[in-house]
Amino acid sequence: MGRVTARRRVHHVTTADVVARPETLVVEEPLEIRVDGKPITVTMRTPGSDVELAQGFLLTEGIVGGRDDILSVRYCRGATEDSSGYSQNTYNVLDVTLAPGVPAPDVDPTRNFYTTSSCGVCGKASLDAVRLISKHAPGDDPATVSAETLAGMPGKLRGEQKVFAATGGLHGAALFGTDGTVLVVREDIGRHNAVDKVVGWALENRRIPLSDTVLLVSGRASFELTQKAVMAGIPVLAAVSAPSSLAVDLAGQSGLTLVAFLRGDSMNVYTRPDRVTN
């Protein structure tokens, strides 16, 4: 498996001095995801939890609906060759084999599937399309969570972000029970990848739809992250930073509770405030 951190030399400059020193950086590498041998997407990610990442991506893109739709996930040999000409496994290509009877995705060769670490791929033309393909929209989920419990979640997430503590360069996503119990935390240089890893963990453990849970993200609440929460059946999405207008619109249409600016003991609740109790 690939490393998650690397050491590089940096010149630290102040108005009074220049000091050369080593610094720990987060690793960014491409991961190609294939379905039944056919390339679907390439994403720039931090190595680790790749199988979860692939499964979470397929669920949040509507390609699979549950763990039974996936027969296997395995690393493929990459493009590099050793001195004997043997193709080496680079751990940067994953092939997902769908279960018999599960339709393969209709891949448009003209669509650019390459994604950076800063923004995900949204293959949906409109909010209505996301709502229609979601099998697990959380509108009927009766979950509630107290404001006090929500306020304590960012600190718990930061406490679990070991690589962020060493590099300062990773996004985090955490899944909580509505009682504040930490279920899983994942880090990645891409915020959408961190969420896909969390969703993939839930898929692998047959916990989809993720009823009675809260997804916390370390940055803003974008349309892509809201889409992923809806597709996984998560009733509450919380972010420490701002939401986008499209994220709020999608949350409202899908019955998702969207909380943002979750800082200290205050927060803004943009949709379905009935799930947040005092």
mmCIF file of C-alpha atoms in Angstrom:
data_model
loop_
_atom_site.group_PDB
_atom_site.id
_atom_site.type_symbol
_atom_site.label_atom_id
_atom_site.label_comp_id
_atom_site.label_asym_id
_atom_site.label_seq_id
_atom_site.Cartn_x
_atom_site.Cartn_y
_atom_site.Cartn_z
ATOM 1 C CA MET A 1 0.000 0.000 0.000
ATOM 2 C CA GLY A 2 1.083 3.576 -0.562
ATOM 3 C CA ARG A 3 2.307 5.909 2.141
ATOM 4 C CA VAL A 4 -0.001 8.599 3.487
ATOM 5 C CA THR A 5 2.793 11.051 4.332
ATOM 6 C CA ALA A 6 6.090 12.092 2.735
ATOM 7 C CA ARG A 7 9.041 14.221 3.823
ATOM 8 C CA ARG A 8 10.135 17.217 1.783
ATOM 9 C CA ARG A 9 12.604 20.043 2.373
ATOM 10 C CA VAL A 10 11.128 23.497 2.900
ATOM 11 C CA HIS A 11 12.605 26.972 3.415
ATOM 12 C CA HIS A 12 10.782 28.690 6.237
ATOM 13 C CA VAL A 13 11.012 32.427 5.610
ATOM 14 C CA THR A 14 10.348 35.251 8.041
ATOM 15 C CA THR A 15 11.194 38.936 7.763
ATOM 16 C CA ALA A 16 14.236 38.240 9.908
ATOM 17 C CA ASP A 17 15.563 34.840 8.840
ATOM 18 C CA VAL A 18 15.436 31.863 6.465
ATOM 19 C CA VAL A 19 15.622 28.336 7.904
ATOM 20 C CA ALA A 20 15.799 25.140 5.818
ATOM 21 C CA ARG A 21 14.074 22.181 7.421
ATOM 22 C CA PRO A 22 12.252 18.924 6.574
ATOM 23 C CA GLU A 23 8.469 18.941 6.650
ATOM 24 C CA THR A 24 5.826 16.222 6.637
ATOM 25 C CA LEU A 25 3.357 16.465 3.747
ATOM 26 C CA VAL A 26 0.257 14.465 2.905
ATOM 27 C CA VAL A 27 0.594 12.144 -0.089
ATOM 28 C CA GLU A 28 -1.613 12.678 -3.133
ATOM 29 C CA GLU A 29 -1.825 9.906 -5.747
ATOM 30 C CA PRO A 30 -4.276 8.909 -8.472
ATOM 31 C CA LEU A 31 -6.696 6.027 -8.024
ATOM 32 C CA GLU A 32 -8.402 4.577 -11.087
ATOM 33 C CA ILE A 33 -11.689 2.822 -10.366
ATOM 34 C CA ARG A 34 -12.858 0.223 -12.861
ATOM 35 C CA VAL A 35 -16.153 -1.669 -12.989
ATOM 36 C CA ASP A 36 -15.991 -5.114 -14.582
ATOM 37 C CA GLY A 37 -12.681 -4.104 -16.151
ATOM 38 C CA LYS A 38 -13.948 -0.848 -17.633
ATOM 39 C CA PRO A 39 -12.451 2.451 -16.331
ATOM 40 C CA ILE A 40 -15.078 4.594 -14.613
ATOM 41 C CA THR A 41 -13.171 7.391 -12.919
ATOM 42 C CA VAL A 42 -9.766 8.562 -11.747
ATOM 43 C CA THR A 43 -9.621 10.492 -8.507
ATOM 44 C CA MET A 44 -6.695 12.088 -6.719
ATOM 45 C CA ARG A 45 -6.686 10.694 -3.207
ATOM 46 C CA THR A 46 -4.600 9.955 -0.136
ATOM 47 C CA PRO A 47 -3.803 6.209 -0.160
ATOM 48 C CA GLY A 48 -5.654 4.145 2.408
ATOM 49 C CA SER A 49 -9.182 2.716 2.678
ATOM 50 C CA ASP A 50 -9.211 2.468 -1.127
ATOM 51 C CA VAL A 51 -11.739 -0.369 -1.183
ATOM 52 C CA GLU A 52 -14.089 1.733 0.940
ATOM 53 C CA LEU A 53 -13.490 4.699 -1.348
ATOM 54 C CA ALA A 54 -14.417 2.723 -4.464
ATOM 55 C CA GLN A 55 -17.535 1.227 -2.904
ATOM 56 C CA GLY A 56 -18.659 4.557 -1.497
ATOM 57 C CA PHE A 57 -18.175 6.238 -4.865
ATOM 58 C CA LEU A 58 -20.248 3.590 -6.647
ATOM 59 C CA LEU A 59 -23.067 3.914 -4.126
ATOM 60 C CA THR A 60 -23.155 7.712 -4.132
ATOM 61 C CA GLU A 61 -23.100 7.761 -7.944
ATOM 62 C CA GLY A 62 -26.081 5.399 -8.044
ATOM 63 C CA ILE A 63 -24.183 2.525 -9.684
ATOM 64 C CA VAL A 64 -24.852 0.135 -6.788
ATOM 65 C CA GLY A 65 -27.542 0.201 -4.124
ATOM 66 C CA GLY A 66 -26.090 -2.126 -1.509
ATOM 67 C CA ARG A 67 -23.302 -4.555 -0.628
ATOM 68 C CA ASP A 68 -24.999 -7.452 -2.408
ATOM 69 C CA ASP A 69 -24.574 -5.599 -5.707
ATOM 70 C CA ILE A 70 -20.779 -6.043 -5.431
ATOM 71 C CA LEU A 71 -19.128 -9.413 -5.952
ATOM 72 C CA SER A 72 -15.514 -8.380 -5.347
ATOM 73 C CA VAL A 73 -13.069 -5.475 -5.219
ATOM 74 C CA ARG A 74 -9.411 -6.066 -6.003
ATOM 75 C CA TYR A 75 -6.262 -4.181 -6.900
ATOM 76 C CA CYS A 76 -5.081 -4.550 -10.487
ATOM 77 C CA ARG A 77 -1.583 -4.546 -11.904
ATOM 78 C CA GLY A 78 -0.618 -1.035 -12.887
ATOM 79 C CA ALA A 79 1.204 0.376 -15.869
ATOM 80 C CA THR A 80 4.731 0.128 -14.470
ATOM 81 C CA GLU A 81 7.069 -2.744 -15.341
ATOM 82 C CA ASP A 82 10.130 -4.107 -13.591
ATOM 83 C CA SER A 83 13.428 -4.973 -15.328
ATOM 84 C CA SER A 84 12.009 -8.280 -16.548
ATOM 85 C CA GLY A 85 9.003 -6.595 -18.160
ATOM 86 C CA TYR A 86 6.553 -7.869 -15.538
ATOM 87 C CA SER A 87 3.701 -5.472 -14.799
ATOM 88 C CA GLN A 88 3.795 -4.430 -11.166
ATOM 89 C CA ASN A 89 0.895 -3.772 -8.821
ATOM 90 C CA THR A 90 1.004 -0.043 -8.098
ATOM 91 C CA TYR A 91 -2.030 -0.133 -5.765
ATOM 92 C CA ASN A 92 -3.445 2.748 -7.783
ATOM 93 C CA VAL A 93 -5.979 0.752 -9.830
ATOM 94 C CA LEU A 94 -9.044 -0.984 -8.364
ATOM 95 C CA ASP A 95 -11.441 -3.213 -10.279
ATOM 96 C CA VAL A 96 -14.938 -3.754 -8.895
ATOM 97 C CA THR A 97 -16.811 -6.819 -10.124
ATOM 98 C CA LEU A 98 -20.579 -6.402 -9.941
ATOM 99 C CA ALA A 99 -22.826 -9.237 -8.849
ATOM 100 C CA PRO A 100 -24.671 -11.184 -11.562
ATOM 101 C CA GLY A 101 -27.698 -9.286 -12.798
ATOM 102 C CA VAL A 102 -26.469 -5.856 -11.678
ATOM 103 C CA PRO A 103 -26.334 -3.623 -14.768
ATOM 104 C CA ALA A 104 -22.981 -2.120 -15.624
ATOM 105 C CA PRO A 105 -22.834 1.680 -15.684
ATOM 106 C CA ASP A 106 -23.399 3.344 -19.021
ATOM 107 C CA VAL A 107 -20.056 5.057 -19.527
ATOM 108 C CA ASP A 108 -20.032 8.054 -21.840
ATOM 109 C CA PRO A 109 -16.546 8.160 -23.422
ATOM 110 C CA THR A 110 -16.906 11.913 -24.006
ATOM 111 C CA ARG A 111 -17.392 12.641 -20.307
ATOM 112 C CA ASN A 112 -14.371 13.707 -18.329
ATOM 113 C CA PHE A 113 -14.226 11.376 -15.333
ATOM 114 C CA TYR A 114 -10.920 12.737 -14.028
ATOM 115 C CA THR A 115 -11.422 14.453 -10.693
ATOM 116 C CA THR A 116 -9.083 16.533 -8.612
ATOM 117 C CA SER A 117 -8.735 16.181 -4.861
ATOM 118 C CA SER A 118 -10.639 19.411 -4.280
ATOM 119 C CA CYS A 119 -13.927 18.685 -5.999
ATOM 120 C CA GLY A 120 -15.911 15.588 -6.825
ATOM 121 C CA VAL A 121 -17.721 14.469 -9.906
ATOM 122 C CA CYS A 122 -21.425 15.116 -10.032
ATOM 123 C CA GLY A 123 -22.820 13.163 -12.944
ATOM 124 C CA LYS A 124 -26.366 14.331 -12.328
ATOM 125 C CA ALA A 125 -27.914 17.037 -14.483
ATOM 126 C CA SER A 126 -30.233 18.418 -11.820
ATOM 127 C CA LEU A 127 -31.429 18.172 -8.240
ATOM 128 C CA ASP A 128 -34.449 16.212 -9.449
ATOM 129 C CA ALA A 129 -32.175 13.580 -10.989
ATOM 130 C CA VAL A 130 -30.408 13.023 -7.655
ATOM 131 C CA ARG A 131 -33.732 12.770 -5.850
ATOM 132 C CA LEU A 132 -35.134 10.295 -8.363
ATOM 133 C CA ILE A 133 -32.174 7.886 -8.406
ATOM 134 C CA SER A 134 -31.717 7.820 -4.631
ATOM 135 C CA LYS A 135 -33.064 4.639 -3.066
ATOM 136 C CA HIS A 136 -32.370 5.823 0.462
ATOM 137 C CA ALA A 137 -33.474 9.483 0.667
ATOM 138 C CA PRO A 138 -33.781 10.323 4.385
ATOM 139 C CA GLY A 139 -37.028 12.286 4.320
ATOM 140 C CA ASP A 140 -38.945 9.789 6.478
ATOM 141 C CA ASP A 141 -36.134 9.122 8.941
ATOM 142 C CA PRO A 142 -37.432 9.980 12.456
ATOM 143 C CA ALA A 143 -33.939 10.600 13.865
ATOM 144 C CA THR A 144 -33.322 13.518 16.227
ATOM 145 C CA VAL A 145 -30.101 14.849 17.724
ATOM 146 C CA SER A 146 -29.566 17.411 20.443
ATOM 147 C CA ALA A 147 -27.764 20.680 19.773
ATOM 148 C CA GLU A 148 -25.413 19.848 22.644
ATOM 149 C CA THR A 149 -24.474 16.538 21.023
ATOM 150 C CA LEU A 150 -23.867 18.227 17.664
ATOM 151 C CA ALA A 151 -21.693 20.881 19.302
ATOM 152 C CA GLY A 152 -19.397 18.194 20.689
ATOM 153 C CA MET A 153 -18.798 16.449 17.366
ATOM 154 C CA PRO A 154 -16.140 18.722 15.772
ATOM 155 C CA GLY A 155 -13.832 18.213 18.745
ATOM 156 C CA LYS A 156 -14.251 14.444 18.503
ATOM 157 C CA LEU A 157 -13.461 14.555 14.776
ATOM 158 C CA ARG A 158 -10.307 16.621 15.315
ATOM 159 C CA GLY A 159 -9.188 14.224 18.019
ATOM 160 C CA GLU A 160 -9.356 11.327 15.544
ATOM 161 C CA GLN A 161 -7.531 13.106 12.682
ATOM 162 C CA LYS A 162 -4.040 11.718 13.258
ATOM 163 C CA VAL A 163 -2.632 12.495 9.808
ATOM 164 C CA PHE A 164 -4.079 16.014 9.835
ATOM 165 C CA ALA A 165 -2.293 16.616 13.119
ATOM 166 C CA ALA A 166 1.008 15.722 11.422
ATOM 167 C CA THR A 167 0.480 17.533 8.107
ATOM 168 C CA GLY A 168 -2.357 20.066 8.413
ATOM 169 C CA GLY A 169 -3.341 19.056 4.881
ATOM 170 C CA LEU A 170 -6.280 16.659 5.111
ATOM 171 C CA HIS A 171 -10.055 16.847 5.173
ATOM 172 C CA GLY A 172 -11.955 14.702 7.629
ATOM 173 C CA ALA A 173 -15.364 13.055 7.634
ATOM 174 C CA ALA A 174 -16.928 11.299 10.590
ATOM 175 C CA LEU A 175 -20.077 9.277 11.042
ATOM 176 C CA PHE A 176 -21.775 9.526 14.414
ATOM 177 C CA GLY A 177 -24.761 7.940 16.043
ATOM 178 C CA THR A 178 -27.344 10.512 17.079
ATOM 179 C CA ASP A 179 -26.209 9.946 20.670
ATOM 180 C CA GLY A 180 -22.753 11.263 19.726
ATOM 181 C CA THR A 181 -21.010 7.895 19.471
ATOM 182 C CA VAL A 182 -18.199 7.916 16.896
ATOM 183 C CA LEU A 183 -18.843 5.144 14.346
ATOM 184 C CA VAL A 184 -16.046 5.796 11.844
ATOM 185 C CA VAL A 185 -13.598 8.573 10.870
ATOM 186 C CA ARG A 186 -11.759 8.833 7.575
ATOM 187 C CA GLU A 187 -9.246 11.376 6.232
ATOM 188 C CA ASP A 188 -8.303 12.280 2.676
ATOM 189 C CA ILE A 189 -6.827 15.173 0.724
ATOM 190 C CA GLY A 190 -10.202 15.334 -1.079
ATOM 191 C CA ARG A 191 -13.278 16.118 1.001
ATOM 192 C CA HIS A 192 -15.483 14.050 -1.307
ATOM 193 C CA ASN A 193 -13.083 11.099 -0.993
ATOM 194 C CA ALA A 194 -13.224 11.253 2.804
ATOM 195 C CA VAL A 195 -17.021 11.019 2.630
ATOM 196 C CA ASP A 196 -16.893 8.178 0.091
ATOM 197 C CA LYS A 197 -14.585 6.259 2.441
ATOM 198 C CA VAL A 198 -17.087 6.685 5.277
ATOM 199 C CA VAL A 199 -19.988 5.595 3.055
ATOM 200 C CA GLY A 200 -17.921 2.686 1.736
ATOM 201 C CA TRP A 201 -17.267 1.562 5.302
ATOM 202 C CA ALA A 202 -21.011 1.549 5.908
ATOM 203 C CA LEU A 203 -21.653 -0.345 2.660
ATOM 204 C CA GLU A 204 -19.030 -2.971 3.520
ATOM 205 C CA ASN A 205 -20.652 -3.423 6.940
ATOM 206 C CA ARG A 206 -24.169 -3.572 5.446
ATOM 207 C CA ARG A 207 -25.361 -0.430 7.242
ATOM 208 C CA ILE A 208 -26.951 1.270 4.225
ATOM 209 C CA PRO A 209 -29.250 3.162 4.558
ATOM 210 C CA LEU A 210 -27.503 5.034 7.359
ATOM 211 C CA SER A 211 -30.574 5.864 9.394
ATOM 212 C CA ASP A 212 -30.224 7.504 12.806
ATOM 213 C CA THR A 213 -26.770 8.921 12.011
ATOM 214 C CA VAL A 214 -24.989 12.252 11.576
ATOM 215 C CA LEU A 215 -22.291 12.864 8.955
ATOM 216 C CA LEU A 216 -19.834 15.596 9.964
ATOM 217 C CA VAL A 217 -17.434 17.120 7.427
ATOM 218 C CA SER A 218 -14.469 19.297 8.324
ATOM 219 C CA GLY A 219 -15.072 21.980 5.693
ATOM 220 C CA ARG A 220 -18.001 23.386 3.773
ATOM 221 C CA ALA A 221 -21.221 21.635 2.791
ATOM 222 C CA SER A 222 -21.127 21.480 -1.013
ATOM 223 C CA PHE A 223 -23.687 20.038 -3.413
ATOM 224 C CA GLU A 224 -21.497 16.937 -3.932
ATOM 225 C CA LEU A 225 -21.284 16.149 -0.222
ATOM 226 C CA THR A 226 -24.996 16.707 0.245
ATOM 227 C CA GLN A 227 -25.672 14.402 -2.694
ATOM 228 C CA LYS A 228 -23.539 11.687 -1.091
ATOM 229 C CA ALA A 229 -25.360 12.003 2.230
ATOM 230 C CA VAL A 230 -28.725 11.717 0.477
ATOM 231 C CA MET A 231 -27.639 8.685 -1.543
ATOM 232 C CA ALA A 232 -26.465 6.932 1.651
ATOM 233 C CA GLY A 233 -29.687 7.681 3.543
ATOM 234 C CA ILE A 234 -28.012 9.869 6.165
ATOM 235 C CA PRO A 235 -30.630 12.052 7.900
ATOM 236 C CA VAL A 236 -28.294 14.781 9.246
ATOM 237 C CA LEU A 237 -25.314 16.397 7.511
ATOM 238 C CA ALA A 238 -23.251 18.828 9.577
ATOM 239 C CA ALA A 239 -20.379 21.052 8.441
ATOM 240 C CA VAL A 240 -18.052 23.353 10.334
ATOM 241 C CA SER A 241 -18.091 25.854 7.470
ATOM 242 C CA ALA A 242 -20.654 27.326 5.072
ATOM 243 C CA PRO A 243 -23.134 25.534 2.808
ATOM 244 C CA SER A 244 -23.759 26.353 -0.829
ATOM 245 C CA SER A 245 -27.172 27.413 -2.105
ATOM 246 C CA LEU A 246 -27.465 24.245 -4.182
ATOM 247 C CA ALA A 247 -26.614 22.090 -1.152
ATOM 248 C CA VAL A 248 -29.447 23.734 0.794
ATOM 249 C CA ASP A 249 -31.860 23.248 -2.119
ATOM 250 C CA LEU A 250 -30.999 19.555 -2.463
ATOM 251 C CA ALA A 251 -31.241 18.988 1.286
ATOM 252 C CA GLY A 252 -34.666 20.633 1.338
ATOM 253 C CA GLN A 253 -35.949 18.515 -1.549
ATOM 254 C CA SER A 254 -34.595 15.297 -0.073
ATOM 255 C CA GLY A 255 -35.659 15.712 3.549
ATOM 256 C CA LEU A 256 -32.081 15.968 4.802
ATOM 257 C CA THR A 257 -31.283 18.086 7.858
ATOM 258 C CA LEU A 258 -28.416 20.385 6.882
ATOM 259 C CA VAL A 259 -26.415 22.018 9.688
ATOM 260 C CA ALA A 260 -23.537 24.393 8.924
ATOM 261 C CA PHE A 261 -21.272 26.863 10.732
ATOM 262 C CA LEU A 262 -21.092 24.279 13.534
ATOM 263 C CA ARG A 263 -18.676 26.087 15.812
ATOM 264 C CA GLY A 264 -18.556 26.206 19.566
ATOM 265 C CA ASP A 265 -22.066 26.019 20.943
ATOM 266 C CA SER A 266 -23.811 27.578 17.928
ATOM 267 C CA MET A 267 -24.884 26.422 14.492
ATOM 268 C CA ASN A 268 -27.222 27.258 11.610
ATOM 269 C CA VAL A 269 -29.881 24.711 10.666
ATOM 270 C CA TYR A 270 -30.977 25.269 7.054
ATOM 271 C CA THR A 271 -33.430 22.425 6.477
ATOM 272 C CA ARG A 272 -35.561 20.066 8.591
ATOM 273 C CA PRO A 273 -34.849 21.851 11.899
ATOM 274 C CA ASP A 274 -37.300 19.491 13.625
ATOM 275 C CA ARG A 275 -34.500 16.938 13.934
ATOM 276 C CA VAL A 276 -32.335 19.247 16.099
ATOM 277 C CA THR A 277 -33.537 19.478 19.698
ATOM 278 C CA ASN A 278 -32.490 21.764 22.558
#
